[in-house]
């Protein structure tokens, strides 16, 4: 026979179990609500940080006829992240190659697979102005669409280097890959096994036109033409 | 008579006879000082004096077709034809020429540089062609000029010759200007340029875009190629005049 004390203890424990279960369920629901609220708030915050006000960037577009680079200013919405910024800028550069009436025509949809930044040298004052090497992973499509020749290939490399350095001055060296692999040349001529210096100040033509699609800046190819490019290829042979 | 006495008698008789035949002593006038002559050193056997030699490298070849110029024309064929014409023109002017390739064959960049360096040439030209741009593009190495030392690093041997390469480039530029051919000058990193130990210029031929003083001419136009070849040959002739071994 069960004593009254045992019955009372059993019911007390049963009530405690039900109460604890209810409490845990309530905690679980509250935690779910809190996580859902955080997840809902995150995209808004990310969107707020990822997009910023439009900035003016300088694109150096080659001119095949006189072996020069022409600077164009464009307003772009740039993300805060440097890597994403560089990708947006280079995407705009490739778009300028593709534009009708381009002085460096190249029919390619996507030119840059990925872009990495590596530290080159720490600033002496440690102020964080360290130079960086940009490793630009070009797409195989761009290499395939690249017109073959010393001039067009060199101009493409110079254009990318000058554009990167103009908008991200910390980038002083550039190394190129194609589809993630080291390649000897871009399209049979320009050497891709070396690291290029991008630190020299270019002395290129600057177009009065803002939009590179406007064919107003194409110079004549008549008579004597000297290159407007004062941009020198590297003095050293890094990466070898 | 002892043998020593016989020898002594003979020596005395010989000296006495010599004293009778010798003329009386004459007072010699003082000789004026003369400029000593240094005989020209004979060249060591087997060593010839340096000669003016031009190396012409027709870029690409074999499986490496280079640029597709259009209508089935490949860069490797254009460069070979152009190099052959330049060789003929230079030989007609009495210039010795060595070509890295005379047929459609695979030739690695290192082998081209090796051949050029072995020839110890006075000028080296690499011939390229492209469908892009207008006129002739002249390129020299992008290496920083360096002092010429006895031993040069393979990958940067051209650094010791960059200054001379730019002078040679200037000669070609001037000659092409006289021929009314548009020229663009630049620096580039193209194999095997940096490994060549002689004044080296890459000559890239592009179609001629028509303008005020020029008319449109295709890359394969024979008269256009002849104009360019004659101008480059004239520049090398001038280079030979200025050349000092």
Coordinates of C-alpha atoms in Angstrom, one line a residue:
Chain A
X1 CA 0.0 0.0 0.0
X2 CA 1.2 3.4 -0.9
X3 CA 1.5 5.9 1.9
X4 CA 0.1 9.4 1.7
X5 CA 3.5 10.8 1.9
X6 CA 4.6 8.9 -1.2
X7 CA 1.6 10.1 -3.1
X8 CA 2.2 13.7 -2.2
X9 CA 5.9 13.4 -3.2
X10 CA 4.9 11.8 -6.6
X11 CA 2.4 14.6 -7.5
X12 CA 4.9 17.3 -6.3
X13 CA 7.6 15.9 -8.6
X14 CA 5.1 15.6 -11.5
X15 CA 4.1 19.2 -11.1
X16 CA 7.8 20.3 -10.9
X17 CA 8.6 18.3 -14.1
X18 CA 5.7 19.9 -16.0
X19 CA 6.7 23.4 -14.7
X20 CA 10.3 22.9 -15.7
X21 CA 9.2 21.7 -19.2
X22 CA 7.0 24.7 -19.6
X23 CA 9.9 27.0 -18.5
X24 CA 12.3 25.4 -21.0
X25 CA 9.9 25.6 -23.8
X26 CA 9.4 29.3 -23.0
X27 CA 13.2 29.9 -22.9
X28 CA 13.6 28.1 -26.2
X29 CA 10.9 30.3 -27.8
X30 CA 12.5 33.4 -26.5
X31 CA 15.9 32.4 -27.8
X32 CA 14.4 31.6 -31.2
X33 CA 12.7 35.0 -31.3
X34 CA 16.0 36.7 -30.4
X35 CA 18.0 34.9 -33.1
X36 CA 15.3 35.7 -35.7
X37 CA 15.4 39.3 -34.7
X38 CA 19.2 39.4 -35.1
X39 CA 19.0 37.7 -38.4
X40 CA 16.5 40.1 -39.6
X41 CA 18.6 43.1 -38.5
X42 CA 21.9 41.8 -40.0
X43 CA 21.1 42.3 -43.8
X44 CA 20.2 45.9 -43.1
X45 CA 23.4 46.5 -41.2
X46 CA 25.5 44.7 -43.9
X47 CA 23.8 46.6 -46.7
X48 CA 24.4 49.8 -44.7
X49 CA 28.2 49.0 -44.5
X50 CA 28.6 47.4 -47.9
X51 CA 27.3 50.3 -49.9
X52 CA 28.6 53.7 -49.5
X53 CA 28.4 57.0 -51.3
X54 CA 29.5 57.1 -54.9
X55 CA 33.2 57.8 -55.4
X56 CA 35.1 59.1 -58.4
X57 CA 37.6 56.6 -59.7
X58 CA 40.2 57.0 -62.4
X59 CA 40.3 54.4 -65.2
X60 CA 43.3 54.2 -67.5
X61 CA 42.0 52.9 -70.8
X62 CA 44.6 52.0 -73.5
X63 CA 44.7 53.6 -76.9
X64 CA 46.1 51.0 -79.3
X65 CA 46.7 53.6 -82.0
X66 CA 49.3 55.6 -80.2
X67 CA 50.4 53.2 -77.5
X68 CA 49.1 55.5 -74.7
X69 CA 46.8 55.3 -71.8
X70 CA 43.9 57.7 -71.5
X71 CA 42.5 58.6 -68.0
X72 CA 38.8 58.7 -67.5
X73 CA 37.0 59.6 -64.3
X74 CA 33.9 57.7 -63.5
X75 CA 31.5 57.7 -60.5
X76 CA 31.1 54.3 -59.0
X77 CA 29.3 52.9 -55.9
X78 CA 32.2 51.3 -54.1
X79 CA 31.9 48.9 -51.2
X80 CA 33.9 49.5 -48.0
X81 CA 36.0 46.3 -48.4
X82 CA 39.2 47.0 -50.3
X83 CA 39.1 43.7 -52.1
X84 CA 35.6 44.3 -53.3
X85 CA 36.5 47.9 -54.2
X86 CA 39.3 46.8 -56.4
X87 CA 37.1 44.2 -58.1
X88 CA 34.4 46.8 -58.9
X89 CA 37.0 49.2 -60.3
X90 CA 38.6 46.6 -62.5
X91 CA 35.2 45.4 -63.6
X92 CA 34.5 48.9 -64.8
X93 CA 37.8 48.9 -66.6
X94 CA 37.0 45.7 -68.4
X95 CA 33.6 47.2 -69.3
X96 CA 35.4 50.1 -70.9
X97 CA 37.4 47.7 -73.0
X98 CA 34.1 46.1 -74.1
X99 CA 32.3 49.4 -74.8
X100 CA 31.5 50.3 -78.4
X101 CA 34.1 52.6 -79.9
X102 CA 36.7 51.4 -77.4
X103 CA 40.3 52.3 -78.2
X104 CA 41.3 48.9 -76.9
X105 CA 38.5 46.7 -78.0
X106 CA 38.1 43.4 -76.2
X107 CA 35.0 41.3 -76.2
X108 CA 35.0 39.8 -72.8
X109 CA 32.2 39.5 -70.2
X110 CA 34.2 39.0 -67.0
X111 CA 37.9 39.9 -66.8
X112 CA 38.9 39.3 -63.2
X113 CA 38.3 36.1 -61.2
X114 CA 39.8 37.2 -57.9
X115 CA 42.1 39.7 -56.4
X116 CA 44.4 39.3 -53.4
X117 CA 46.5 41.8 -51.5
X118 CA 49.8 40.8 -49.9
X119 CA 52.0 43.0 -47.7
X120 CA 55.2 44.0 -49.4
X121 CA 57.0 46.2 -46.9
X122 CA 56.1 47.8 -43.6
X123 CA 56.3 51.5 -43.3
X124 CA 59.1 52.7 -41.2
X125 CA 56.9 54.7 -38.9
X126 CA 54.5 51.8 -38.6
X127 CA 51.6 54.1 -39.4
X128 CA 49.9 51.4 -41.5
X129 CA 50.9 52.8 -44.9
X130 CA 52.5 49.5 -45.9
X131 CA 53.0 48.9 -49.6
X132 CA 51.0 46.0 -51.0
X133 CA 51.3 43.6 -53.9
X134 CA 48.1 42.9 -55.7
X135 CA 47.8 39.4 -57.2
X136 CA 45.3 39.8 -60.0
X137 CA 43.7 36.5 -61.2
X138 CA 42.6 37.2 -64.7
X139 CA 39.9 35.1 -66.3
X140 CA 40.8 32.7 -69.0
X141 CA 38.1 34.4 -71.1
X142 CA 40.1 37.7 -70.9
X143 CA 43.3 36.0 -71.9
X144 CA 41.5 34.4 -74.8
X145 CA 39.9 37.6 -75.9
X146 CA 43.2 39.6 -75.6
X147 CA 44.5 40.6 -79.0
X148 CA 48.0 39.1 -79.4
X149 CA 51.0 41.4 -79.8
X150 CA 53.6 43.2 -77.7
X151 CA 51.7 46.4 -77.8
X152 CA 48.1 45.3 -77.0
X153 CA 49.2 42.9 -74.3
X154 CA 51.6 45.4 -72.7
X155 CA 48.9 48.0 -72.8
X156 CA 46.4 45.8 -71.0
X157 CA 48.8 45.1 -68.2
X158 CA 49.8 48.7 -67.9
X159 CA 46.2 49.7 -67.9
X160 CA 45.3 47.4 -65.0
X161 CA 48.4 48.4 -63.0
X162 CA 47.9 52.1 -63.5
X163 CA 44.2 51.9 -62.6
X164 CA 44.9 49.9 -59.5
X165 CA 47.7 52.2 -58.3
X166 CA 45.7 55.4 -59.1
X167 CA 42.8 54.3 -56.9
X168 CA 44.6 52.2 -54.3
X169 CA 48.0 54.0 -53.9
X170 CA 49.2 51.4 -51.5
X171 CA 49.4 48.9 -54.4
X172 CA 53.0 49.2 -55.7
X173 CA 53.5 45.8 -57.2
X174 CA 51.2 43.6 -59.3
X175 CA 51.5 40.0 -60.2
X176 CA 49.2 38.3 -62.7
X177 CA 47.7 34.8 -62.8
X178 CA 45.3 33.4 -65.3
X179 CA 42.5 31.2 -63.9
X180 CA 44.5 30.8 -60.7
X181 CA 47.6 29.5 -62.5
X182 CA 51.0 30.9 -63.3
X183 CA 51.3 31.5 -67.0
X184 CA 54.3 32.5 -69.2
X185 CA 52.6 35.1 -71.3
X186 CA 49.2 36.8 -71.5
X187 CA 48.6 36.0 -75.2
X188 CA 52.0 35.0 -76.5
X189 CA 54.1 38.1 -75.7
X190 CA 53.8 40.0 -72.4
X191 CA 55.7 38.2 -69.7
X192 CA 53.5 37.1 -66.8
X193 CA 56.1 35.2 -64.8
X194 CA 57.4 38.4 -63.2
X195 CA 56.1 40.8 -60.7
X196 CA 55.5 44.3 -62.1
X197 CA 56.1 47.5 -60.3
X198 CA 53.1 49.9 -60.3
X199 CA 54.5 52.6 -58.1
X200 CA 55.6 55.1 -60.8
X201 CA 53.4 58.1 -61.4
X202 CA 51.9 57.7 -64.8
X203 CA 52.1 60.6 -67.2
X204 CA 49.2 59.7 -69.5
X205 CA 46.8 61.6 -71.6
X206 CA 43.7 62.8 -69.7
X207 CA 40.6 62.9 -71.7
X208 CA 38.1 65.7 -71.4
X209 CA 35.4 63.2 -71.8
X210 CA 34.1 61.6 -68.7
X211 CA 32.6 58.5 -70.3
X212 CA 35.1 56.3 -72.0
X213 CA 32.5 55.2 -74.4
X214 CA 32.6 58.6 -75.9
X215 CA 35.0 58.4 -78.9
X216 CA 36.0 62.0 -78.7
X217 CA 39.5 61.4 -77.3
X218 CA 40.9 59.2 -80.0
X219 CA 44.0 60.8 -81.3
X220 CA 45.1 60.7 -84.9
X221 CA 47.7 58.2 -85.9
X222 CA 49.3 60.4 -88.5
X223 CA 52.9 61.3 -88.8
X224 CA 55.2 61.0 -85.9
X225 CA 53.7 59.7 -82.8
X226 CA 55.5 59.2 -79.6
X227 CA 53.9 57.3 -76.7
X228 CA 52.3 59.5 -74.2
X229 CA 53.0 56.9 -71.6
X230 CA 55.6 57.8 -69.1
X231 CA 54.7 54.8 -67.1
X232 CA 57.7 52.7 -66.9
X233 CA 57.7 49.0 -66.6
X234 CA 59.5 47.7 -63.5
X235 CA 63.1 48.3 -62.9
X236 CA 63.6 45.2 -60.8
X237 CA 62.6 41.7 -61.5
X238 CA 60.7 40.7 -58.5
X239 CA 59.2 37.4 -58.0
X240 CA 61.9 35.5 -59.7
Chain B
X1 CA 155.5 20.1 -78.0
X2 CA 152.8 20.0 -75.5
X3 CA 149.2 20.6 -76.7
X4 CA 148.8 23.7 -74.5
X5 CA 151.7 25.3 -76.2
X6 CA 150.3 24.5 -79.7
X7 CA 146.9 26.1 -78.7
X8 CA 148.6 29.2 -77.3
X9 CA 150.6 29.7 -80.5
X10 CA 147.6 29.4 -82.7
X11 CA 145.6 32.0 -80.6
X12 CA 148.5 34.4 -80.8
X13 CA 148.8 34.0 -84.5
X14 CA 145.0 34.6 -85.0
X15 CA 145.0 37.8 -82.8
X16 CA 148.0 39.2 -84.7
X17 CA 146.4 38.6 -88.1
X18 CA 143.1 40.3 -86.9
X19 CA 145.1 43.4 -85.8
X20 CA 146.7 43.7 -89.2
X21 CA 143.3 43.5 -91.1
X22 CA 141.2 45.9 -88.9
X23 CA 140.9 49.5 -90.2
X24 CA 142.3 52.4 -88.3
X25 CA 139.9 53.7 -85.7
X26 CA 137.5 56.5 -87.0
X27 CA 136.0 59.1 -84.8
X28 CA 132.2 58.5 -84.6
X29 CA 129.7 61.4 -84.7
X30 CA 127.2 61.4 -81.9
X31 CA 124.0 59.8 -83.0
X32 CA 120.7 61.8 -82.7
X33 CA 118.1 60.2 -80.5
X34 CA 115.5 58.3 -82.5
X35 CA 111.9 57.5 -81.7
X36 CA 111.7 53.9 -80.7
X37 CA 109.4 51.9 -82.9
X38 CA 107.1 49.4 -81.3
X39 CA 106.2 46.5 -83.5
X40 CA 102.5 45.9 -83.9
X41 CA 101.5 42.9 -81.9
X42 CA 100.5 40.1 -84.1
X43 CA 97.0 38.8 -83.3
X44 CA 97.1 35.6 -81.4
X45 CA 96.6 32.6 -83.6
X46 CA 93.0 31.6 -84.0
X47 CA 91.6 35.0 -82.9
X48 CA 90.0 37.2 -85.5
X49 CA 89.2 40.9 -85.1
X50 CA 85.6 41.6 -84.1
X51 CA 83.3 42.0 -87.1
X52 CA 79.9 43.8 -87.4
X53 CA 77.2 41.2 -87.2
X54 CA 73.5 41.4 -86.8
X55 CA 71.3 38.7 -85.3
X56 CA 67.7 38.6 -86.6
X57 CA 65.2 36.6 -84.5
X58 CA 62.0 35.8 -86.3
X59 CA 59.6 35.4 -83.3
X60 CA 57.4 32.4 -82.8
X61 CA 57.5 29.3 -85.1
X62 CA 56.3 25.7 -85.1
X63 CA 53.5 25.2 -82.6
X64 CA 53.8 28.7 -81.4
X65 CA 51.9 30.6 -84.1
X66 CA 51.9 34.0 -82.4
X67 CA 49.1 36.3 -83.3
X68 CA 46.4 35.5 -85.8
X69 CA 46.6 38.4 -88.2
X70 CA 43.5 37.5 -90.1
X71 CA 42.5 35.5 -93.2
X72 CA 44.5 32.5 -92.1
X73 CA 47.7 34.6 -91.7
X74 CA 49.8 33.7 -88.7
X75 CA 52.4 35.9 -87.0
X76 CA 55.1 33.2 -87.2
X77 CA 54.9 33.3 -91.1
X78 CA 54.9 37.1 -91.3
X79 CA 57.9 37.4 -89.0
X80 CA 59.9 34.7 -90.9
X81 CA 59.2 36.4 -94.3
X82 CA 60.1 39.8 -92.9
X83 CA 63.3 38.5 -91.3
X84 CA 64.3 36.9 -94.6
X85 CA 63.8 40.1 -96.5
X86 CA 65.8 42.0 -93.9
X87 CA 68.6 39.5 -94.1
X88 CA 68.8 39.8 -97.9
X89 CA 68.8 43.6 -97.7
X90 CA 71.5 43.7 -95.1
X91 CA 73.7 41.3 -97.0
X92 CA 73.3 43.4 -100.1
X93 CA 74.8 46.2 -97.9
X94 CA 77.7 44.0 -96.9
X95 CA 76.4 43.3 -93.4
X96 CA 76.9 39.8 -91.9
X97 CA 73.6 38.4 -90.6
X98 CA 72.7 35.4 -88.4
X99 CA 69.1 34.3 -88.1
X100 CA 67.9 32.3 -85.2
X101 CA 65.5 30.3 -87.4
X102 CA 65.1 30.1 -91.2
X103 CA 62.2 27.6 -91.2
X104 CA 59.0 27.0 -89.4
X105 CA 60.3 25.2 -86.3
X106 CA 59.8 25.3 -82.6
X107 CA 62.5 27.3 -80.9
X108 CA 62.5 28.0 -77.2
X109 CA 63.2 31.6 -76.0
X110 CA 66.3 30.4 -74.1
X111 CA 67.7 28.9 -77.3
X112 CA 67.1 32.1 -79.2
X113 CA 69.0 34.1 -76.5
X114 CA 71.7 31.5 -76.5
X115 CA 72.2 31.7 -80.3
X116 CA 72.3 35.5 -80.1
X117 CA 74.8 35.6 -77.3
X118 CA 77.0 33.0 -78.9
X119 CA 77.2 35.1 -82.1
X120 CA 78.5 38.1 -80.1
X121 CA 76.5 40.4 -82.4
X122 CA 76.7 44.1 -82.7
X123 CA 72.9 44.4 -83.0
X124 CA 70.0 42.1 -82.3
X125 CA 66.5 42.5 -83.7
X126 CA 63.5 40.5 -82.8
X127 CA 60.8 40.7 -85.4
X128 CA 57.1 40.6 -84.3
X129 CA 53.8 41.4 -86.1
X130 CA 50.4 42.3 -84.8
X131 CA 47.0 43.3 -86.2
X132 CA 46.6 46.0 -83.5
X133 CA 47.8 49.6 -83.7
X134 CA 49.4 51.4 -86.6
X135 CA 52.9 51.5 -88.2
X136 CA 55.9 50.1 -86.4
X137 CA 56.2 49.5 -82.6
X138 CA 59.7 49.6 -81.3
X139 CA 60.4 48.1 -77.8
X140 CA 63.5 47.9 -75.7
X141 CA 63.9 46.0 -72.4
X142 CA 62.2 47.4 -69.3
X143 CA 65.3 46.6 -67.2
X144 CA 67.2 49.4 -65.4
X145 CA 70.5 50.1 -67.2
X146 CA 73.4 48.5 -65.3
X147 CA 77.2 48.4 -65.7
X148 CA 78.6 45.9 -68.1
X149 CA 80.5 43.3 -66.1
X150 CA 82.4 40.2 -67.1
X151 CA 79.7 37.9 -65.9
X152 CA 76.0 38.7 -66.5
X153 CA 73.0 37.1 -64.9
X154 CA 71.1 35.1 -67.5
X155 CA 67.7 36.7 -66.7
X156 CA 69.0 40.3 -66.7
X157 CA 71.9 40.2 -69.2
X158 CA 70.2 42.9 -71.3
X159 CA 70.5 45.4 -68.4
X160 CA 74.1 46.0 -69.4
X161 CA 73.0 46.9 -72.9
X162 CA 69.8 48.9 -72.3
X163 CA 71.5 52.2 -73.0
X164 CA 72.9 51.0 -76.3
X165 CA 69.6 49.3 -77.2
X166 CA 67.9 52.7 -76.8
X167 CA 70.4 54.3 -79.1
X168 CA 69.8 51.6 -81.7
X169 CA 66.1 52.1 -81.2
X170 CA 66.6 55.8 -81.8
X171 CA 68.5 55.1 -85.1
X172 CA 65.6 52.9 -86.3
X173 CA 63.1 55.4 -85.2
X174 CA 64.8 58.2 -87.2
X175 CA 65.1 56.0 -90.3
X176 CA 61.4 55.1 -90.2
X177 CA 60.5 58.7 -89.7
X178 CA 62.3 59.5 -92.9
X179 CA 60.3 56.8 -94.6
X180 CA 57.0 58.4 -93.2
X181 CA 56.2 55.3 -91.2
X182 CA 54.4 56.1 -87.8
X183 CA 56.4 54.7 -84.9
X184 CA 55.6 54.1 -81.3
X185 CA 58.4 53.6 -78.8
X186 CA 58.1 51.7 -75.5
X187 CA 59.5 49.4 -73.0
X188 CA 58.3 45.8 -72.6
X189 CA 59.0 42.6 -71.0
X190 CA 59.0 40.0 -73.7
X191 CA 61.1 36.8 -73.8
X192 CA 63.9 36.4 -74.7
X193 CA 64.8 40.1 -74.7
X194 CA 66.1 40.3 -71.2
X195 CA 68.5 37.5 -71.6
X196 CA 70.2 38.8 -74.7
X197 CA 73.7 40.4 -74.3
X198 CA 73.8 42.8 -77.2
X199 CA 72.0 46.0 -78.2
X200 CA 68.5 44.6 -78.7
X201 CA 65.3 46.1 -80.2
X202 CA 62.0 44.3 -80.7
X203 CA 60.4 45.5 -84.0
X204 CA 56.7 44.9 -84.2
X205 CA 55.0 45.5 -87.5
X206 CA 51.4 46.6 -87.5
X207 CA 49.1 47.6 -90.4
X208 CA 49.3 51.2 -91.6
X209 CA 46.3 53.2 -90.7
X210 CA 45.5 55.8 -93.3
X211 CA 45.8 59.5 -92.5
X212 CA 47.1 62.8 -93.8
X213 CA 50.5 61.6 -94.9
X214 CA 49.9 57.8 -94.9
X215 CA 47.5 55.6 -96.7
X216 CA 46.0 52.4 -95.4
X217 CA 48.2 49.4 -96.0
X218 CA 47.8 45.8 -94.8
X219 CA 50.4 44.1 -92.8
X220 CA 51.2 41.8 -95.6
X221 CA 51.5 44.5 -98.2
X222 CA 54.8 43.9 -100.0
X223 CA 55.6 47.6 -100.7
X224 CA 54.9 48.5 -97.1
X225 CA 57.1 45.7 -95.8
X226 CA 59.8 46.8 -98.2
X227 CA 59.7 50.3 -97.0
X228 CA 60.0 49.2 -93.4
X229 CA 62.8 46.7 -94.2
X230 CA 64.8 49.3 -96.2
X231 CA 64.4 51.8 -93.3
X232 CA 65.6 49.3 -90.7
X233 CA 68.5 48.3 -92.9
X234 CA 69.5 51.9 -93.4
X235 CA 69.4 52.3 -89.6
X236 CA 71.6 49.3 -89.1
X237 CA 74.0 50.7 -91.8
X238 CA 74.2 53.9 -89.8
X239 CA 74.7 51.9 -86.6
X240 CA 77.6 50.1 -88.2
X241 CA 79.2 53.5 -89.1
X242 CA 79.0 54.5 -85.4
X243 CA 79.9 51.1 -84.1
X244 CA 83.1 50.7 -82.2
X245 CA 84.1 47.2 -81.3

